[in-house]
Coordinates of C-alpha atoms in Angstrom, one line a residue:
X1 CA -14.9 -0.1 -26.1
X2 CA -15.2 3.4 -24.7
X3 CA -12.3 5.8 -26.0
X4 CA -12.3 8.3 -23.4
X5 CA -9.9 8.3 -20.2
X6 CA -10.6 5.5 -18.0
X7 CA -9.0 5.5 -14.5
X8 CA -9.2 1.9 -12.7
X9 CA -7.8 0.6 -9.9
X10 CA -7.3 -2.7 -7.9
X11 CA -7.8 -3.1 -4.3
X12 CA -7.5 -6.0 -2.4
X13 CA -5.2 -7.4 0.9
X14 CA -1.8 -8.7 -0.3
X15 CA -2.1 -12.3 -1.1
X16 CA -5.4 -11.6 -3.6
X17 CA -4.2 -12.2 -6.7
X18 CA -4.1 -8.8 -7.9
X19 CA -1.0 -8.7 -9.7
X20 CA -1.9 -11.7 -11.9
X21 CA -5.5 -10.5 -12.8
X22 CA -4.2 -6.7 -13.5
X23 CA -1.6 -8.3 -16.6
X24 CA -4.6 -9.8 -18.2
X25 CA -6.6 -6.7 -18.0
X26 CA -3.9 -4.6 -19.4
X27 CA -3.4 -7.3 -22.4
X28 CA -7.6 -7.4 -23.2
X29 CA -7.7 -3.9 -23.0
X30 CA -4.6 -3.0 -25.6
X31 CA -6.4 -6.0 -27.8
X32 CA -9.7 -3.7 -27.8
X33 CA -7.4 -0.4 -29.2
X34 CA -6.6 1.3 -25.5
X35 CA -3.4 3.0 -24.9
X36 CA -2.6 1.3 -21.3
X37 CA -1.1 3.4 -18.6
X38 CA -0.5 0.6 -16.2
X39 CA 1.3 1.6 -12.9
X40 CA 0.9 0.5 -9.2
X41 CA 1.0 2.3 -5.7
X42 CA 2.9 3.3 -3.7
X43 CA 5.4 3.6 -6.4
X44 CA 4.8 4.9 -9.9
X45 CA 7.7 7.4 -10.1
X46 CA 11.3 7.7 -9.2
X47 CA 10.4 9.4 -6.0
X48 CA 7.3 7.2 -5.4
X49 CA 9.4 4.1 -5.6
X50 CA 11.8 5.4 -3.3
X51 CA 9.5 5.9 -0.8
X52 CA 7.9 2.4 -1.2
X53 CA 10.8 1.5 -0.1
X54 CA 10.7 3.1 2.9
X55 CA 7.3 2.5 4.0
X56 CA 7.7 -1.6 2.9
X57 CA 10.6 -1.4 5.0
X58 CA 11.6 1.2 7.7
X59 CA 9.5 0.5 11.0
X60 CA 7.8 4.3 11.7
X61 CA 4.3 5.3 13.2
X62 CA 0.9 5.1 11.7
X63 CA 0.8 8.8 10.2
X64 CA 3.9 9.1 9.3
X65 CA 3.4 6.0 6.9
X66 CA 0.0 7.9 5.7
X67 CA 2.1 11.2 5.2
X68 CA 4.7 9.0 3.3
X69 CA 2.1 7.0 1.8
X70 CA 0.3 10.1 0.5
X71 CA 3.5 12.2 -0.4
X72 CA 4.1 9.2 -2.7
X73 CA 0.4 9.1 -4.3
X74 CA 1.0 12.8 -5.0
X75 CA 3.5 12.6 -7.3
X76 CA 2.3 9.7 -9.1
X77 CA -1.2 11.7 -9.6
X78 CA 0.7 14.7 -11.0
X79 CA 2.9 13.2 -12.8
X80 CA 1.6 9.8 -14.2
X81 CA -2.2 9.5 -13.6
X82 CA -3.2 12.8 -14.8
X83 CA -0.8 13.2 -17.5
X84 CA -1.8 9.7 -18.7
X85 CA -5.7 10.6 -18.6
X86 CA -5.4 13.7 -20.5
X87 CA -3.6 11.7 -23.2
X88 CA -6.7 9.8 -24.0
X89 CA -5.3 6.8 -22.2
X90 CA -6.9 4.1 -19.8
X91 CA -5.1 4.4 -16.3
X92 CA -5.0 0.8 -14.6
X93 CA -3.2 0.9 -10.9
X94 CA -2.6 -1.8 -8.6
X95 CA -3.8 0.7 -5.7
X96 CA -5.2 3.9 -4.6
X97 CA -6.4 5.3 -2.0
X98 CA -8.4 2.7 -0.9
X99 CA -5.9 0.9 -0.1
X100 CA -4.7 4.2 2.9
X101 CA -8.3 4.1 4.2
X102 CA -7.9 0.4 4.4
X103 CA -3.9 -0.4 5.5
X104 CA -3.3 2.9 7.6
X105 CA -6.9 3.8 8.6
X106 CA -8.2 -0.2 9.0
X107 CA -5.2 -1.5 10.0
X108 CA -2.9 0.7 11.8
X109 CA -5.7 3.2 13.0
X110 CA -4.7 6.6 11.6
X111 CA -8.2 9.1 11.8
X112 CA -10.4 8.8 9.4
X113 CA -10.6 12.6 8.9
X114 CA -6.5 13.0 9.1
X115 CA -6.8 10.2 5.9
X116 CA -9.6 12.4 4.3
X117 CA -7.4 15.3 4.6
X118 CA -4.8 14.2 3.2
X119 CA -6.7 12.7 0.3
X120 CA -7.9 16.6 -0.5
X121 CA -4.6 17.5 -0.8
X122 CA -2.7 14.5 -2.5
X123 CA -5.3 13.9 -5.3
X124 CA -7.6 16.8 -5.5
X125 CA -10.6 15.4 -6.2
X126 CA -9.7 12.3 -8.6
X127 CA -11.4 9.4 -8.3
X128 CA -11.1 6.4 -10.3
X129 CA -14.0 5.6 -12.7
X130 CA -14.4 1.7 -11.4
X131 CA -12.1 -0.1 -8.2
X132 CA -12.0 -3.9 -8.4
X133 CA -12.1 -4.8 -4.9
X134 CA -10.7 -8.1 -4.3
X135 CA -11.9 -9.5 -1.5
X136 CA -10.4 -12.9 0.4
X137 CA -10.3 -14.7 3.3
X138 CA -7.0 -13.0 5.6
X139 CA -6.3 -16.5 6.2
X140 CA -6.3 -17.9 2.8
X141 CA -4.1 -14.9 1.7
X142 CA -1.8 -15.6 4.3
X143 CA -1.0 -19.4 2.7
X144 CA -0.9 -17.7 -0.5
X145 CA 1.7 -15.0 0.8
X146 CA 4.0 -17.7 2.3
X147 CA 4.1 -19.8 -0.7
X148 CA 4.9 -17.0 -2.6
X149 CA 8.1 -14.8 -1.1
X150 CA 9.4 -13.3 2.0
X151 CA 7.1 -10.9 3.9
X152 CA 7.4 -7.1 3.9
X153 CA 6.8 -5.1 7.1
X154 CA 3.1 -5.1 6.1
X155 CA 2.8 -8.9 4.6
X156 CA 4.4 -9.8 7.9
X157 CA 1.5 -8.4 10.0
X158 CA -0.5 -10.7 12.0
X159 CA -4.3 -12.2 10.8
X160 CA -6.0 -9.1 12.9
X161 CA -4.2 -7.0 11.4
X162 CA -5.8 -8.1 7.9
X163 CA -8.9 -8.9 9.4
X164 CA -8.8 -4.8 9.9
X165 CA -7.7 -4.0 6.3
X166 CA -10.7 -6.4 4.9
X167 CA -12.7 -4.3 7.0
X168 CA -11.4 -0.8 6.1
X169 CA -11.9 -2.0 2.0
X170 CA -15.4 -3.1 3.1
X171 CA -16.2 0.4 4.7
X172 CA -14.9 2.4 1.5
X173 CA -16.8 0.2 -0.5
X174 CA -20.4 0.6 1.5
X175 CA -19.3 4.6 1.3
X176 CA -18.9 4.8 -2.7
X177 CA -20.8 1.7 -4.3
X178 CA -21.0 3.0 -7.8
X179 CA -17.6 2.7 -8.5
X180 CA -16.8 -0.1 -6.4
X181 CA -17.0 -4.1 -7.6
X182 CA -16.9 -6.8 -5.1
X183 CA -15.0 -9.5 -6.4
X184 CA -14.8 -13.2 -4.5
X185 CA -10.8 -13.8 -4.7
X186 CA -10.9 -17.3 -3.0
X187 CA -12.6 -18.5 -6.4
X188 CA -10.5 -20.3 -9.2
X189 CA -8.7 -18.3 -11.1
X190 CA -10.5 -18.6 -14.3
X191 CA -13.4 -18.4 -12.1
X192 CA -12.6 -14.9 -11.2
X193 CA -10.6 -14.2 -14.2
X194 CA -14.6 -14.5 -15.9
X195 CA -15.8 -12.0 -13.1
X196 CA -13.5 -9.4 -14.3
X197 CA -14.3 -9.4 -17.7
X198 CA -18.1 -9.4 -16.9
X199 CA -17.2 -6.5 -14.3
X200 CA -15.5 -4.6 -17.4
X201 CA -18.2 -5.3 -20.0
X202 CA -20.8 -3.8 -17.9
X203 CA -19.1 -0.7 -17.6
X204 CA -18.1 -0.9 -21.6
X205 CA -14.7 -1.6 -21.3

């Protein structure tokens, strides 16, 4: 496996399956000799997680959930990403930016060009090296959500809404296909458990 800095990220509407897949990336990885930074967004940092809380929670308007949402990411890129990748170490996030372009841009409508602003400032030009994109079925996510805890102010948002998101992750992936992989999240798990790991030896992880 590749020794240098890795930064990856998974992206996907809530109900995907991230979570579950990310653990088992993190485990193969620190089995191959990486030092794993893993670390999920918003959130990250004392500050980050604090305003997590807020966005998951407070009701407030479209850009002022991107300007939170972004305020967030910024101090998680200067003081967890970026530390971690000149350390050496592979960076694995449960979300990104992506997921702005796709939950605030898709679904709540903020301006493309106010969300590309604001990803100037916040990360400054870092981009992660490969995004899993997991893509399912708003509707299947939805059963998967119920069955599994009581909805946020986002995981309470109506099928539309997703429908929006799916479409904002489907965008940023057209826009930047070299670092994105489509994965089919409505597959068994081991079924897309095998799609990862095919994802990551391609790229030599």
């Amino acid at each position: 496996m590749s020794r240098r800095p890795v930064f990856i990220t998974i992206e996907g509407i809530d109900g995907a399956g991230k979570s579950t897949h990310l653990a088992a990336m993190a485990q193969r990885l620190q089995a191959a000799g990486a030092t794993v930074c893993l670390t999920r967004e918003p959130g990250g940092t004392p500050l980050a997680e604090d305003l997590r809380a807020m966005v998951l929670n407070r009701p407030m308007d479209p850009l002022t959930e991107a300007l939170l949402v972004f305020a967030a990411r910024r101090d998680h890129v200067l003081n967890v990403i970026q530390p971690a990748l000149q350390r050496g170490e592979v960076v694995l996030a449960d979300r990104f930016a992506d997921a702005s372009f796709a939950y605030q841009g898709g679904g709540r409508g903020v301006p493309l060009a106010q969300l590309n602003a604001l990803e100037a400032w916040a990360c400054e030009g870092l981009q992660p090296d490969l995004t899993l994109w997991f893509d399912l079925d708003p509707t299947e996510a939805a059963q998967r959500r119920a069955r599994a805890r009581e909805a946020d102010r986002f995981e309470a948002e109506d099928l539309a809404f997703f429908e929006r998101v799916r479409a904002g992750y489907a965008a940023r992936a057209a826009a930047q296909p070299a670092r994105f992989a489509r994965l089919d999240a409505g597959q068994s798990l081991d079924t897309v458990a095998a799609a990862v790991r095919a994802v990551m030896a391609e790229r030599g992880w």
